[in-house]
CSV table of C-alpha atoms in Angstrom, one decimal:
chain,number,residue,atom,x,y,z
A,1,UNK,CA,0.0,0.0,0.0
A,2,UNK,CA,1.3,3.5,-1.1
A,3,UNK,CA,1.8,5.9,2.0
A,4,UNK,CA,1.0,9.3,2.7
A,5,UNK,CA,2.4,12.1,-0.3
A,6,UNK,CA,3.8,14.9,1.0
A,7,UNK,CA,5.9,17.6,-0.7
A,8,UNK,CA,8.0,19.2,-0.5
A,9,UNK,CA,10.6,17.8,1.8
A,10,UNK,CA,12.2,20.8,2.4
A,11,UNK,CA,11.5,24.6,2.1
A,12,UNK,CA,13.0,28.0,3.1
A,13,UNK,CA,12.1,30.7,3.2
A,14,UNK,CA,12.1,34.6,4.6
A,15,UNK,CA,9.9,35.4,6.9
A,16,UNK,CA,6.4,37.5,5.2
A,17,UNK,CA,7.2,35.0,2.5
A,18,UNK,CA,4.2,32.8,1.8
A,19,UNK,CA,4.2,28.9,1.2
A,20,UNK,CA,2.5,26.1,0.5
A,21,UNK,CA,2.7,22.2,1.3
A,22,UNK,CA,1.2,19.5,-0.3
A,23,UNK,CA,-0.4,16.2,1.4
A,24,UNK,CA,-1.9,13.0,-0.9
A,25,UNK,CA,-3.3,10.6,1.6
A,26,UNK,CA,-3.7,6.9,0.9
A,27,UNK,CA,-6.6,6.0,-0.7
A,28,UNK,CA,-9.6,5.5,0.6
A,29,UNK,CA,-8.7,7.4,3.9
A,30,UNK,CA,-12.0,9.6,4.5
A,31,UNK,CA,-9.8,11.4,7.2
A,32,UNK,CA,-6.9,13.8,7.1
A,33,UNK,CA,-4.8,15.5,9.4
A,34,UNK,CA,-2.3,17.9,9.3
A,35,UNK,CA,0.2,18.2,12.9
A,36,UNK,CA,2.9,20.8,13.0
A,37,UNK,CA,6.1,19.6,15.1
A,38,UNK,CA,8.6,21.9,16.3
A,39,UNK,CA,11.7,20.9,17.2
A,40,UNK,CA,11.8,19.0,20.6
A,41,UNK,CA,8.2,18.9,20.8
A,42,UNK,CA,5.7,16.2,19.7
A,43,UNK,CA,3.4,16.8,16.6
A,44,UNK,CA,0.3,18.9,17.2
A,45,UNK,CA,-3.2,19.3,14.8
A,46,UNK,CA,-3.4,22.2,13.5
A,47,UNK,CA,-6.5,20.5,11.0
A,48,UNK,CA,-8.5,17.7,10.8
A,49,UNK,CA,-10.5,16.9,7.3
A,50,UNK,CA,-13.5,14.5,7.6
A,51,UNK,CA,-13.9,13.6,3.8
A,52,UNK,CA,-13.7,17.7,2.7
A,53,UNK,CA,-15.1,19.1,5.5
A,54,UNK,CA,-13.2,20.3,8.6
A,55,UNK,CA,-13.7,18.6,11.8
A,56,UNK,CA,-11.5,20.4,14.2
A,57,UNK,CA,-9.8,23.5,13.2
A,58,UNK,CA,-8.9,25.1,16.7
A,59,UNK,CA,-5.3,24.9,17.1
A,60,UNK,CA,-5.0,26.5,13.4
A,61,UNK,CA,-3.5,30.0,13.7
A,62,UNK,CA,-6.2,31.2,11.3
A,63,UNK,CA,-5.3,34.7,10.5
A,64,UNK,CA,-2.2,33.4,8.6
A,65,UNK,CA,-2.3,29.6,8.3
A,66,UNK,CA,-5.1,28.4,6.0
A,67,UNK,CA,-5.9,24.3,4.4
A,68,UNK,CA,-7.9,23.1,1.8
A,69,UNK,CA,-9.4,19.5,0.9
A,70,UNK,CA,-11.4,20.6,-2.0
A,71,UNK,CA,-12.3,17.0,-3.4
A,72,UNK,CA,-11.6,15.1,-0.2
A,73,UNK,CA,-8.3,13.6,-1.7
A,74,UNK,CA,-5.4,15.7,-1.5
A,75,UNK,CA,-5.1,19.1,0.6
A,76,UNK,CA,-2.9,21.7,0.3
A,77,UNK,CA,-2.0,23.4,3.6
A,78,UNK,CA,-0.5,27.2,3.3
A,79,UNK,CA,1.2,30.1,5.8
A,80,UNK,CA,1.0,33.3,4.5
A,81,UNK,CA,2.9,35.4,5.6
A,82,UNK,CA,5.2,33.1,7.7
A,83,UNK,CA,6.7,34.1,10.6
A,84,UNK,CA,10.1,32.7,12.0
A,85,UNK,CA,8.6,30.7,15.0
A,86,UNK,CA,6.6,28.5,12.1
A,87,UNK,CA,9.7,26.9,11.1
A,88,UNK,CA,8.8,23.1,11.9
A,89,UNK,CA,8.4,19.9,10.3
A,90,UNK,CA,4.2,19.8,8.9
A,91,UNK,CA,3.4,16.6,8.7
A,92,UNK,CA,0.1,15.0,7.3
A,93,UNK,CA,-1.6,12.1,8.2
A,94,UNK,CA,-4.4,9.7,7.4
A,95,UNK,CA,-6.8,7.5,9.2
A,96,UNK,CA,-9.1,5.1,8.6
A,97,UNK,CA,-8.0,1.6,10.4
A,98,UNK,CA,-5.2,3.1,11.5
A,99,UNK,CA,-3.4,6.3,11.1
A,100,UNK,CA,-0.6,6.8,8.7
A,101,UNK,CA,1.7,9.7,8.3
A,102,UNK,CA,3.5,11.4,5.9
A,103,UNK,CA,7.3,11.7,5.9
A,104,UNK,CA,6.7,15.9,6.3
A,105,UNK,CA,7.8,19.0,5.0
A,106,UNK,CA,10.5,20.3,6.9
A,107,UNK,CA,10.1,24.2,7.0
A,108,UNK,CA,12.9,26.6,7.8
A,109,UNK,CA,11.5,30.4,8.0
A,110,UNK,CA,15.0,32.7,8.0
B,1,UNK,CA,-8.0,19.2,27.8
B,2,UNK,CA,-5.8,16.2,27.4
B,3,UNK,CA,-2.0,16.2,27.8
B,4,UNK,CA,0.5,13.8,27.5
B,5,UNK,CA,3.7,13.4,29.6
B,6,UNK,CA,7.0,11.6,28.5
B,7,UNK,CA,9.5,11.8,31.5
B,8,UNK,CA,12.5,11.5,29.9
B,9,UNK,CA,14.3,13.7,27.5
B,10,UNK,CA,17.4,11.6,26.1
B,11,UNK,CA,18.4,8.4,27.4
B,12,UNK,CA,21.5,6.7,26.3
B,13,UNK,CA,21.4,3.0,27.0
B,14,UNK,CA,24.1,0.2,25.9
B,15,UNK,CA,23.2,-2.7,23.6
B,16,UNK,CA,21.6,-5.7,25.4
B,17,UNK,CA,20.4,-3.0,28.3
B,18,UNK,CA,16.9,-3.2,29.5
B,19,UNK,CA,14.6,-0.2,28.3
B,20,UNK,CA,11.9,1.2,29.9
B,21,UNK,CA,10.4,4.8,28.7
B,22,UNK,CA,7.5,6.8,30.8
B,23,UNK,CA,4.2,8.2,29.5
B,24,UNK,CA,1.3,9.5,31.5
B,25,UNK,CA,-1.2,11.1,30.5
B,26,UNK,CA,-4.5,13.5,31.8
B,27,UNK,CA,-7.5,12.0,30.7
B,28,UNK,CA,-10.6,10.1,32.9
B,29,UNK,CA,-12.4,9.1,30.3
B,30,UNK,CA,-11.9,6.5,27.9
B,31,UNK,CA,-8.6,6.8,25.8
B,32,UNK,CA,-6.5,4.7,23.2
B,33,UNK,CA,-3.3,4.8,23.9
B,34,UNK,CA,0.3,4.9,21.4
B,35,UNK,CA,3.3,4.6,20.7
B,36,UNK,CA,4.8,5.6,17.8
B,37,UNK,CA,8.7,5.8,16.9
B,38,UNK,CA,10.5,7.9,14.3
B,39,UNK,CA,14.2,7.0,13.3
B,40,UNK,CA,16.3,9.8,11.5
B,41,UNK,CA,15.1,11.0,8.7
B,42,UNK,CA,12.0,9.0,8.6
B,43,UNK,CA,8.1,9.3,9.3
B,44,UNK,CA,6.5,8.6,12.5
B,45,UNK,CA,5.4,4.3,12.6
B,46,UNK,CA,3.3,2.7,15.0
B,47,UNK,CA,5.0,0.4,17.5
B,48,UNK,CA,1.7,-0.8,19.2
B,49,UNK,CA,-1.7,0.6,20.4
B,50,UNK,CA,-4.1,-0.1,23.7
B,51,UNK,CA,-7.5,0.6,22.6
B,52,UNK,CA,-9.2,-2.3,25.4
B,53,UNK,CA,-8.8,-5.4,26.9
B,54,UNK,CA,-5.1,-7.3,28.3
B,55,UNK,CA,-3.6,-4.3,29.1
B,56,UNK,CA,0.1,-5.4,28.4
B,57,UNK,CA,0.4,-5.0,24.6
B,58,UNK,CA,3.1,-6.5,22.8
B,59,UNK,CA,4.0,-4.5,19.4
B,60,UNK,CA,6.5,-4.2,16.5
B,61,UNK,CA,10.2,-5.4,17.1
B,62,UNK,CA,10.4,-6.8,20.4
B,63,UNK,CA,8.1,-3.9,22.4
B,64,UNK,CA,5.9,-3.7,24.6
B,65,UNK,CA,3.7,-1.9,26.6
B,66,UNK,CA,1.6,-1.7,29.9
B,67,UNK,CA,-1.7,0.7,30.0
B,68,UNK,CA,-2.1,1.2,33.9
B,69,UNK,CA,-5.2,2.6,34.6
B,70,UNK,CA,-5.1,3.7,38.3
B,71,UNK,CA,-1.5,5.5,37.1
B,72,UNK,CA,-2.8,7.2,34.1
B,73,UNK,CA,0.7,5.2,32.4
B,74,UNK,CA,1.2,3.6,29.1
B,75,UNK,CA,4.9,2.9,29.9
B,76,UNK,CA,6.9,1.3,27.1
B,77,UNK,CA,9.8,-1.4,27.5
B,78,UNK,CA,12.0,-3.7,25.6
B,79,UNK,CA,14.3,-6.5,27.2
B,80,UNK,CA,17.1,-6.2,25.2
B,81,UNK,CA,18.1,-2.9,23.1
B,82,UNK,CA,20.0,-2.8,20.0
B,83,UNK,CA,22.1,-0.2,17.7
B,84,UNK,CA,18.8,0.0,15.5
B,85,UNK,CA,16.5,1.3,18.2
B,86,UNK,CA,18.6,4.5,18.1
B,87,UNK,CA,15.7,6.6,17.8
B,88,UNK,CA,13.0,9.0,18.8
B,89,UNK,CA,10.3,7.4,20.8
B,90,UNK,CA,6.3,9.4,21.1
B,91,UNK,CA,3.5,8.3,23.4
B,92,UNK,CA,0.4,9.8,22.0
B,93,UNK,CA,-3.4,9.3,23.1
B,94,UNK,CA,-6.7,9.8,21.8
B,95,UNK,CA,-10.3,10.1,23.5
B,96,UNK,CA,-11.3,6.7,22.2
B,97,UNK,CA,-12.1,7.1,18.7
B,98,UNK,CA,-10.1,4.4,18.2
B,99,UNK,CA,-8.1,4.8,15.1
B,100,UNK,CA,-10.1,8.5,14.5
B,101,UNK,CA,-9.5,11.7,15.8
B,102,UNK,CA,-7.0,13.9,17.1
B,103,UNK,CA,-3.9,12.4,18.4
B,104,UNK,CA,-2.1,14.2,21.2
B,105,UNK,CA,1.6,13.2,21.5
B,106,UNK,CA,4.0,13.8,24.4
B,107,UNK,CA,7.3,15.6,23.2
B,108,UNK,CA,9.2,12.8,22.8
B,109,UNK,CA,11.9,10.9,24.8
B,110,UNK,CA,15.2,10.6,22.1
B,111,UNK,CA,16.6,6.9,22.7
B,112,UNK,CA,20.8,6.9,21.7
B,113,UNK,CA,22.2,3.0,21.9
B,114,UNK,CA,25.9,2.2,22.1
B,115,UNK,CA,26.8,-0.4,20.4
């Protein structure tokens, strides 16, 4: 079984830059999740797509981070403008017997 | 809200020691519990998961773990380590939607083994 798409693996750039990362679940996986995970610290949601609606959207910092899952398949998660504490691995993840994630995007904001 | 506690930082163990990592977490109500484990460069895999019943689970690659309920624990060990369990370890927990739902993970406890 294919895993969880994500690209790219790495990006920098300066900070009021914008950016965007890209997340193809496996198939089939009605649910999708995208963590941020700073270094030394454990992943945390930011989103959480049920099919291509959001489920919980709390922890998303909304007045620059924004995500899509127009068709329920892939999403596309975006900062604009980024600041230099975003700089983190996003990762993306999917569920439906189990959850899977992605090998992230590893963010560097300079 | 729910939290998740992972006691050590870095431990640095020899090959063949015992291993034995901490997790609590802050939840009454029902929870499935996690561990997942993420070697350099790679994405986060799932060593095992308590969602009910014998609460000593036995996962991936010689671990295991034992969900204490009274403790609020999901403490992880392994008999025996090796070089290629050089690695970062997570605990993470969920409010029982079993495979759905917001994970929360502890920050991580970095396991080094000498070989």
């Amino acid at each position: 079984e294919a895993g969880v798409a994500q690209s790219p693996r790495y990006k920098i750039i300066e900070k009021r830059q914008s950016v965007a990362f890209w997340c193809n679940p496996i198939s089939g996986h009605a649910t999708l999740y995208w963590y941020q995970q700073i270094l030394g610290q454990g992943p945390k949601l930011l989103i959480q797509f049920q099919n291509n609606g959001v489920v919980d959207d709390s922890q998303l910092p909304k007045d620059r981070f924004s995500a899509e899952r127009l068709k329920g398949v892939d999403s596309t998660l975006k900062i604009q403008p980024a600041k230099l504490e975003d700089s983190a691995v996003y990762l993306c993840a999917s569920s439906f017997d189990g959850y899977t994630f992605g090998s992230g995007t590893r963010l560097t904001v300079v | 809200a729910q939290s998740v506690s992972q006691h050590n930082h870095h431990v640095i163990l020899s090959e063949a020691a015992s291993l034995e990592l901490g997790c609590n977490y802050s939840y009454g109500g029902t929870v499935n519990l996690f561990w997942y484990v993420q070697y350099p460069g790679q994405h986060l895999q799932l060593l095992l998961k308590y969602f009910s019943g014998d609460p000593l689970v036995k996962g991936i690659k010689g671990f295991e773990a034992e969900f204490i309920k009274s403790k609020f624990s999901f403490n992880l060990r392994k008999p025996s380590v090796q070089w290629s369990d050089t690695a970062e370890y997570f605990c993470a927990v969920n409010d029982g939607g079993g495979s759905q739902g917001n994970l929360i993970f502890g920050k991580g406890t970095k396991l080094s083994v000498k070989p």
